[in-house]
Short mmCIF file of C-alpha atoms in Angstrom, two decimals:
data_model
loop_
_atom_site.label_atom_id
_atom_site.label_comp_id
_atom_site.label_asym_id
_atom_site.label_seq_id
_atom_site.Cartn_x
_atom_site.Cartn_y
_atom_site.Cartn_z
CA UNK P 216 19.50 -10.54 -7.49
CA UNK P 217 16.96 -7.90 -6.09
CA UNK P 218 20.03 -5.86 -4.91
CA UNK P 219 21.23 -5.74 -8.70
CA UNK P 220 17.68 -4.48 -9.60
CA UNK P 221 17.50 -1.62 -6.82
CA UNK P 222 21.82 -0.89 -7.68
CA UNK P 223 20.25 -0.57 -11.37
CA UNK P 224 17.27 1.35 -10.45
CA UNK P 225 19.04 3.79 -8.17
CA UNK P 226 22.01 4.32 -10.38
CA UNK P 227 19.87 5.26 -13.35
CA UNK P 228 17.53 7.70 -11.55
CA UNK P 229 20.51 9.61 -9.92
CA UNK P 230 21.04 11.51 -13.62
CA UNK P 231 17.53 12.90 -13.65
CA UNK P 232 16.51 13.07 -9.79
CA UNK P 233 12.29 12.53 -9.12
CA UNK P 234 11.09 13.90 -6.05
CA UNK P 235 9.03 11.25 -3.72
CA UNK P 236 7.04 12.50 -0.61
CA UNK P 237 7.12 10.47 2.31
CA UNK P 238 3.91 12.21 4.71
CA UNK P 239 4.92 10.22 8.03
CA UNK P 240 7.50 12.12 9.39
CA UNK P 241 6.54 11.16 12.46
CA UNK P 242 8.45 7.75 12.13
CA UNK P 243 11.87 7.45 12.79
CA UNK P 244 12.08 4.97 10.14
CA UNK P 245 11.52 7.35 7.50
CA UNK P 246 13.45 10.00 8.87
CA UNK P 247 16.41 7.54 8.36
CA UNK P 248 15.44 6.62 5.01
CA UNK P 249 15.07 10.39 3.93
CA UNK P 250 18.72 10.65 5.40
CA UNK P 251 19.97 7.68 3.66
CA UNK P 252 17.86 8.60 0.14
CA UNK P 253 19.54 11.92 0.09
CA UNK P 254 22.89 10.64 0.83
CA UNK P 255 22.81 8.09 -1.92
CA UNK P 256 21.46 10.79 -4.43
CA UNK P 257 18.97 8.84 -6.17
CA UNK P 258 15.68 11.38 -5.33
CA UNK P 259 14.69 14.31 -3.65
CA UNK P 260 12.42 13.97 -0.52
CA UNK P 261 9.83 15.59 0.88
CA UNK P 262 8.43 15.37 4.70
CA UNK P 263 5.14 16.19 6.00
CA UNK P 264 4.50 17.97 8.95
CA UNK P 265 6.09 21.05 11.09
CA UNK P 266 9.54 21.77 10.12
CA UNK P 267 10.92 22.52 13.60
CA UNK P 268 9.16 19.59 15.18
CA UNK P 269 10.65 17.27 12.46
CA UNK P 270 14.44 18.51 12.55
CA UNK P 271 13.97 18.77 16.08
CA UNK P 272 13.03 14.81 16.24
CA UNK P 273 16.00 13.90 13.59
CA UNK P 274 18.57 15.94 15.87
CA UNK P 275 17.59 13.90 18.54
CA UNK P 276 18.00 11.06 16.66
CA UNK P 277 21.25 11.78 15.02
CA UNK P 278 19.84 12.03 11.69
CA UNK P 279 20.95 14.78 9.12
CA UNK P 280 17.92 15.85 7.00
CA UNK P 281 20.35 18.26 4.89
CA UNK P 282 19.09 18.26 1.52
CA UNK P 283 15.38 17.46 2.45
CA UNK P 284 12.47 19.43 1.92
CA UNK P 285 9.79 19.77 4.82
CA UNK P 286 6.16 21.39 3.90
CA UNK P 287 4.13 22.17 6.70
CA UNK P 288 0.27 21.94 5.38
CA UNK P 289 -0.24 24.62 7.57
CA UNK P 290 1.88 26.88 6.35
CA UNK P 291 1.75 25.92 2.65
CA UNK P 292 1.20 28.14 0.09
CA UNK P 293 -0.61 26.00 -1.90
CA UNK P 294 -2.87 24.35 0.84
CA UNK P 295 -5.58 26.89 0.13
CA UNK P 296 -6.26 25.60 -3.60
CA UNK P 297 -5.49 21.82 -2.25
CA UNK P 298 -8.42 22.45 -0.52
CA UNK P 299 -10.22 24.21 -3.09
CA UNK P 300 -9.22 21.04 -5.27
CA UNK P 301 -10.57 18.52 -2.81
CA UNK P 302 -13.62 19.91 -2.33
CA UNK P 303 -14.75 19.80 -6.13
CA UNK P 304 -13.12 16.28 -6.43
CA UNK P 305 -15.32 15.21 -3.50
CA UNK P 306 -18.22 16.89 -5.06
CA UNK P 307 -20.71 14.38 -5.33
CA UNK P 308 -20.03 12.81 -1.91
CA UNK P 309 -21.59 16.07 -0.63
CA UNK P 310 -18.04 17.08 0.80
CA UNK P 311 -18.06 20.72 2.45
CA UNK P 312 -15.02 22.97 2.59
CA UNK P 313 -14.34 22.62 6.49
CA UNK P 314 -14.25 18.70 5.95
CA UNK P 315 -12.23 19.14 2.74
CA UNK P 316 -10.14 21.68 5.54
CA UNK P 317 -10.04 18.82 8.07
CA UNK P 318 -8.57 16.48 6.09
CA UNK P 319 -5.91 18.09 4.03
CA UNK P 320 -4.52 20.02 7.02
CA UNK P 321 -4.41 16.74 9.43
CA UNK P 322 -4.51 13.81 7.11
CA UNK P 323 -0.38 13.73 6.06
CA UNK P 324 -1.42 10.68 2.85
CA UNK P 325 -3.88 13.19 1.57
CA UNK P 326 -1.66 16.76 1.96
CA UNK P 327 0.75 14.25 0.24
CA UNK P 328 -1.59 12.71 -2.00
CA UNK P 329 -2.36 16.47 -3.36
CA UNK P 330 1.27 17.33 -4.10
CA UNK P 331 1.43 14.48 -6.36
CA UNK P 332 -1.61 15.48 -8.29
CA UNK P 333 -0.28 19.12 -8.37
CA UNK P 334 3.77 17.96 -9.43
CA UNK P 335 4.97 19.52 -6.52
CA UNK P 336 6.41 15.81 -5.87
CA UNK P 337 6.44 12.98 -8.84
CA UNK P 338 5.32 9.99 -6.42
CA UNK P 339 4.26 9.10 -2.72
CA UNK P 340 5.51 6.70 -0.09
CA UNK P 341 3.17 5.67 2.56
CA UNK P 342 2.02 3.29 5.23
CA UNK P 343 4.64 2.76 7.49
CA UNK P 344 2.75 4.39 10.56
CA UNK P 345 -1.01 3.76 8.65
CA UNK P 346 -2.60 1.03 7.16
CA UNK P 347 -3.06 0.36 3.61
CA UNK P 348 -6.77 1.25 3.40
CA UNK P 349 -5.78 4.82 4.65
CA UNK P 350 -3.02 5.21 1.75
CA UNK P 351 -5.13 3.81 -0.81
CA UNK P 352 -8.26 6.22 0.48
CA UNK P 353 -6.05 9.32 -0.44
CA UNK P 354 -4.11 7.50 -3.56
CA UNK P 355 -7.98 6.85 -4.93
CA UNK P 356 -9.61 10.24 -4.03
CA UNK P 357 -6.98 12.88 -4.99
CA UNK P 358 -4.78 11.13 -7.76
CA UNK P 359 -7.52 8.79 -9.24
CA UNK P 360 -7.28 5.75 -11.50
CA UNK P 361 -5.09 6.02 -14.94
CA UNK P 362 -7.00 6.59 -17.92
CA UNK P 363 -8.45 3.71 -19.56
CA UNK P 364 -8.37 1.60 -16.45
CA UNK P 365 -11.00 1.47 -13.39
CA UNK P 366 -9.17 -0.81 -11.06
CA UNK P 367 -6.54 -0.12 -8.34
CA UNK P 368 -4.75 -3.27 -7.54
CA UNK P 369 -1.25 -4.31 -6.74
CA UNK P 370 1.52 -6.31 -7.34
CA UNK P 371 5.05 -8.22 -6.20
CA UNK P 372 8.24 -8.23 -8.51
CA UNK P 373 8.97 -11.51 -7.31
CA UNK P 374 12.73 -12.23 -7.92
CA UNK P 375 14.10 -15.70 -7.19
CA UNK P 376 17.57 -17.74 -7.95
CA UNK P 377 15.95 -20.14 -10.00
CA UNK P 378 16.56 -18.75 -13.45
CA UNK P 379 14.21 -21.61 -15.06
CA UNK P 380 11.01 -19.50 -14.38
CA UNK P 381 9.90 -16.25 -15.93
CA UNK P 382 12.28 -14.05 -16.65
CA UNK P 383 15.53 -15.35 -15.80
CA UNK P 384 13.87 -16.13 -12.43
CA UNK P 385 12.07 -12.90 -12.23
CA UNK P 386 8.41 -12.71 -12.36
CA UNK P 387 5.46 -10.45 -11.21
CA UNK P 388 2.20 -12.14 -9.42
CA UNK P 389 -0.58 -9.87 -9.43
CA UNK P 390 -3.08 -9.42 -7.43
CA UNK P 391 -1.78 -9.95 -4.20
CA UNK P 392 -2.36 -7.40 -1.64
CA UNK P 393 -5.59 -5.31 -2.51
CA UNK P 394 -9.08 -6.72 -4.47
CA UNK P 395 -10.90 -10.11 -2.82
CA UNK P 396 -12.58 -11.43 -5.89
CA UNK P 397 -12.15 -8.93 -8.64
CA UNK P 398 -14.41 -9.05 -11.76
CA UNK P 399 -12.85 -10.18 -15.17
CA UNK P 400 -12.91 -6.63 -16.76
CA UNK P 401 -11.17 -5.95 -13.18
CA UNK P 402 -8.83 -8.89 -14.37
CA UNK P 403 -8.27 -7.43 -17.56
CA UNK P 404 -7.09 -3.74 -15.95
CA UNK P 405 -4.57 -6.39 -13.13
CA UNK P 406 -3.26 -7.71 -16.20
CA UNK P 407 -2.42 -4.49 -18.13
CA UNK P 408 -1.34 -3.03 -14.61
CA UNK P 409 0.98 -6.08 -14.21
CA UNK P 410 2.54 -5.43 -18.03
CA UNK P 411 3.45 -2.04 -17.08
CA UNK P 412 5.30 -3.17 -13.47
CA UNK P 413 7.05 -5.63 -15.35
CA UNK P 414 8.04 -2.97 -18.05
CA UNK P 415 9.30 -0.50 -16.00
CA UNK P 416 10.46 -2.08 -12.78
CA UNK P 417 11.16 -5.95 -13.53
CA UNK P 418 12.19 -4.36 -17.44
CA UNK P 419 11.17 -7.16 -18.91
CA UNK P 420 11.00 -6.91 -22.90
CA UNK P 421 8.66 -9.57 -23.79
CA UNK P 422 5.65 -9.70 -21.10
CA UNK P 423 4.03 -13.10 -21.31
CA UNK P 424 0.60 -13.04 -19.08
CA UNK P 425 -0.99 -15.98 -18.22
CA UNK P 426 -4.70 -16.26 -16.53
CA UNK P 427 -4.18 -18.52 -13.92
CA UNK P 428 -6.76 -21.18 -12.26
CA UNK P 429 -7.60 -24.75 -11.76
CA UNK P 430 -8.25 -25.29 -15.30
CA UNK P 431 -6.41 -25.73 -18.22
CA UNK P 432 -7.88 -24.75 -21.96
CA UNK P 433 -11.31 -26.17 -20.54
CA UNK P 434 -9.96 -28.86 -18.65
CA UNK P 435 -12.49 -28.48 -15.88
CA UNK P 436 -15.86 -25.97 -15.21
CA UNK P 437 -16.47 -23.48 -12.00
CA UNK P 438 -17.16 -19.76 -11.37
CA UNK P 439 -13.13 -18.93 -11.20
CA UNK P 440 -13.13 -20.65 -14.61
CA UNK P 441 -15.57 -18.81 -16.58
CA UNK P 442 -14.28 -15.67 -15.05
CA UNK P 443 -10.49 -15.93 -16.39
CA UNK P 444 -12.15 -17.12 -19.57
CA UNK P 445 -13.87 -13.92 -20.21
CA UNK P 446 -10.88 -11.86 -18.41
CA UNK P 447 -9.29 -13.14 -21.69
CA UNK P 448 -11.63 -12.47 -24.41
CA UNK P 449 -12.03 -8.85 -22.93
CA UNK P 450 -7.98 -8.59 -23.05
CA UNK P 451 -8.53 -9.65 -26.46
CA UNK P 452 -11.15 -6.94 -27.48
CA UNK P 453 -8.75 -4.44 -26.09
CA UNK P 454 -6.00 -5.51 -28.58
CA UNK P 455 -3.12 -5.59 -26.17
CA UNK P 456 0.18 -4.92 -27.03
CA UNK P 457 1.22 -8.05 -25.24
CA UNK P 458 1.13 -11.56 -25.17
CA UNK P 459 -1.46 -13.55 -23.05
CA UNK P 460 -3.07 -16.70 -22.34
CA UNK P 461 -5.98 -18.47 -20.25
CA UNK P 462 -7.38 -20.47 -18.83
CA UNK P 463 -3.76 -21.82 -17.78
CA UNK P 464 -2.65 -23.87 -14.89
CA UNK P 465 0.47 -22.96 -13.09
CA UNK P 466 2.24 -26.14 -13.80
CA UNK P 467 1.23 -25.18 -17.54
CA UNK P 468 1.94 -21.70 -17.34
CA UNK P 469 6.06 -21.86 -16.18
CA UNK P 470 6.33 -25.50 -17.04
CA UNK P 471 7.30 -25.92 -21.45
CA UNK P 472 7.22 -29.49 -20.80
CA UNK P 473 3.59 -29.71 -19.06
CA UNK P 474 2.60 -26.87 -21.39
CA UNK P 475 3.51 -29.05 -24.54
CA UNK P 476 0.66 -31.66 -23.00
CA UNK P 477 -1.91 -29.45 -21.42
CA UNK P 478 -1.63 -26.20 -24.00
CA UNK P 479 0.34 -26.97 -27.30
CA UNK P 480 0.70 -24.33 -29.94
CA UNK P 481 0.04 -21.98 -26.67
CA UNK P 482 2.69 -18.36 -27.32
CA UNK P 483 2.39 -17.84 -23.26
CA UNK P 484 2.14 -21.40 -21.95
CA UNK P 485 5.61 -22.91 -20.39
CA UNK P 486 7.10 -19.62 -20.45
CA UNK P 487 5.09 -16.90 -18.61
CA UNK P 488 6.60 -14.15 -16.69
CA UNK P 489 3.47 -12.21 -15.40
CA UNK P 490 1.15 -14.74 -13.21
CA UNK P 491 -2.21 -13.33 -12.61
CA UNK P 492 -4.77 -14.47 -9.82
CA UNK P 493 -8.28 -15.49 -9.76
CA UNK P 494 -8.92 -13.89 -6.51
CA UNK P 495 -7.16 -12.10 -3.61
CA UNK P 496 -6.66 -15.20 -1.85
CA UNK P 497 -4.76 -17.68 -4.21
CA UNK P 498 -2.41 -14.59 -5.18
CA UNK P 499 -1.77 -13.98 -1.42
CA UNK P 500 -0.92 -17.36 -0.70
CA UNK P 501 1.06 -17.99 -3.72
CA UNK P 502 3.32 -15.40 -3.11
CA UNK P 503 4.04 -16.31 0.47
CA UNK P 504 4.96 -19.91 -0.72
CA UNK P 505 7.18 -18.79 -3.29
CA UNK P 506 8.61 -16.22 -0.89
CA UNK P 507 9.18 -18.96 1.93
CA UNK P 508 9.78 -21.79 -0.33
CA UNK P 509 12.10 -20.63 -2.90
CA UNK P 510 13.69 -17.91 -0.74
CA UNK P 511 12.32 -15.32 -3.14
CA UNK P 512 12.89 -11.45 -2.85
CA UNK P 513 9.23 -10.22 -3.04
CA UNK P 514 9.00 -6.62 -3.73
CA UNK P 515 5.80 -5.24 -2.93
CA UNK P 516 2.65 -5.44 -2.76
CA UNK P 517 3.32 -2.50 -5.31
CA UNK P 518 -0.14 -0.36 -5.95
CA UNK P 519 -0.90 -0.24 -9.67
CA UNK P 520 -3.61 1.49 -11.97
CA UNK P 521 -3.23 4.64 -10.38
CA UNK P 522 -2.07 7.88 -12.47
CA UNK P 523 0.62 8.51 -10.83
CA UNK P 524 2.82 6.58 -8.62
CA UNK P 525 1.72 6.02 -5.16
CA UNK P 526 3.42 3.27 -3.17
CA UNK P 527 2.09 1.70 0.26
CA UNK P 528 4.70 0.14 3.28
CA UNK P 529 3.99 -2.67 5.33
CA UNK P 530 3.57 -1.33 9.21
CA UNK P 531 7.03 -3.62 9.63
CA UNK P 532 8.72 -2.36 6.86
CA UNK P 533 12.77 -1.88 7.68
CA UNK P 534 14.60 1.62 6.35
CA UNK P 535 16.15 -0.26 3.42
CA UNK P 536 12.54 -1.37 2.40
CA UNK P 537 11.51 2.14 2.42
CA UNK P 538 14.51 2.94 0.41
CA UNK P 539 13.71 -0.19 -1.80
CA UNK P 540 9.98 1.38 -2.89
CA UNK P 541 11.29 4.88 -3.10
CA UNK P 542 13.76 3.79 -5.73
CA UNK P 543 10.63 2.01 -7.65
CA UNK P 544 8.79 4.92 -7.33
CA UNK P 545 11.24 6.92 -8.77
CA UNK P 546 11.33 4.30 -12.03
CA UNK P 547 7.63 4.64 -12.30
CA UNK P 548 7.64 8.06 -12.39
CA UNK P 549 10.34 8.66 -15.48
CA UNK P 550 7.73 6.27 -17.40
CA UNK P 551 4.71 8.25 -16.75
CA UNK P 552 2.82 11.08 -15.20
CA UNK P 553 -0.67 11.66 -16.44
CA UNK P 554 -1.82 14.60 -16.32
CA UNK P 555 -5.02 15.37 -13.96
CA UNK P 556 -7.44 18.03 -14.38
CA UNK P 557 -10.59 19.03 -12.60
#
């Protein structure tokens, strides 16, 4: 099921070809997913880093990087106003121009981070030789949350062979990877993150949110409680253009039959399709159950809320994951591209 999604991605990007930036060209990993990217034709790539040093490495390595772009930052036309950029975005941090200097010329997720914001590339694909703090630093500080929204997050497309749940068995769980205990107007910006990931990537028509936690349309009190409670009534002073409930259960949530006891009359109960979290550690563990339970294909954890599209790797991530994300990337990016201004 998840390789129809990527076959569909892939084969619909390949008309009008996005170009993704992948800074760690120091991993071999990525040089063979630049290879294999290029070869399949869905995107253009860009590398980070010294161009002889990096076809030097892939020639070792029998990989062809015909076809792929390499910017050295040092070398870079453009890494004078990058710089220029960084150090009025940085302003009020008290940022000077040699730190701005340090960073852009030896920090690959921020020199990457900066082509984004300037359309040089359409998205970014980081973290297989970093960890997610570091990509989400640069995602944050040069690209910047969308408008509207003041919370980075993530998400998994979580795609299973049980076509009983969500969306003929696919479903996004969000958040899962990034905020601890976010706030409900933080819930609020998951859950209109989460709409768009399942609009664009899962490209599902009828997004049906439900708030999850313990409790069930006042069913029991708590903290977690009250906080999807007013996650909702914000969502509800934003006038969404999608469907939501809360407080659900998850029984009541994907369940019609314990829906039809617990939340009758409910639009979203017994048939959601975008599960959201109380807290960083539920959604966590609930994926990794459904993942190792179900045998589910969990795609992710996919950053959301930024501007553009920025995309973080797991440190174990295989070629065909990296592959996997670029394709996403590239999905995200024909949907939208704000655009940033100092």
């Amino acid at each position: 099921m998840s390789v129809d999604l990527i076959a569909r991605i892939k084969e619909a990007e390949r008309e009008n070809k996005k170009t993704v930036v992948l800074p760690e060209a120091e991993d071999e990993r990525v040089l063979r997913a630049a290879e294999q990217i290029t070869r399949e034709g869905f995107a253009k790539i860009i590398l980070v880093g010294k161009d002889y040093q990096v076809r030097e490495n892939a020639e070792k390595l029998g990989i062809s990087l015909e076809g792929v772009q390499i910017i050295d930052p040092m070398s870079y036309e453009k890494t004078p106003e990058f710089i220029r950029q960084f150090v009025h975005l940085r302003s009020k941090k008290g940022i000077t121009e040699e730190q701005a200097r340090e960073i852009i010329l030896n920090d690959s997720r921020f020199f990457g981070a900066m082509l984004v914001r300037n359309c040089v590339a359409d998205g970014m694909v980081a973290g297989s030789n970093s960890p997610t703090a570091s990509v989400l630093r640069a995602a944050i500080q040069v690209i910047g949350p969308r408008k509207g929204l003041k919370t980075v997050s993530s998400s998994f497309v979580m795609l299973t062979e049980n076509k009983e749940y969500g969306e003929n068995g696919t479903l996004i769980f969000s958040d899962c990877g990034v905020l601890p205990n976010p706030t409900a107007p933080q819930i609020a910006d998951i859950a209109e993150s989460a709409v768009e990931k399942a609009r664009f990537i899962a490209k599902i028509q009828n997004p049906k949110v439900a708030l999850l936690t313990y409790s069930t349309k006042g069913s029991a009190e708590g903290e977690q409680v009250t906080k999807m409670r007013e996650a909702y009534k914000i969502l509800e002073e934003r006038k969404v253009d999608f469907e939501f409930d809360g407080e659900l259960q998850l029984d009541a949530a994907i369940v019609p039959e314990v829906a039809n006891q617990k939340a009758k009359g409910s639009s979203v109960a017994g048939g959601a399709n975008i599960l959201i979290f109380p807290d960083l550690c539920s959604g966590n563990i609930g994926y990794k159950l459904v993942q190792r339970f179900a045998k589910a294909k969990a795609l992710g954890p996919l950053i959301q809320g930024l501007a553009r599209p920025v995309h973080d790797l797991s440190r174990g991530c295989s070629v065909d994951d990296i592959v996997d994300v670029v394709a996403i990337t590239c999905a995200e990016a024909a949907e939208f591209c704000e655009i940033l201004t100092l």
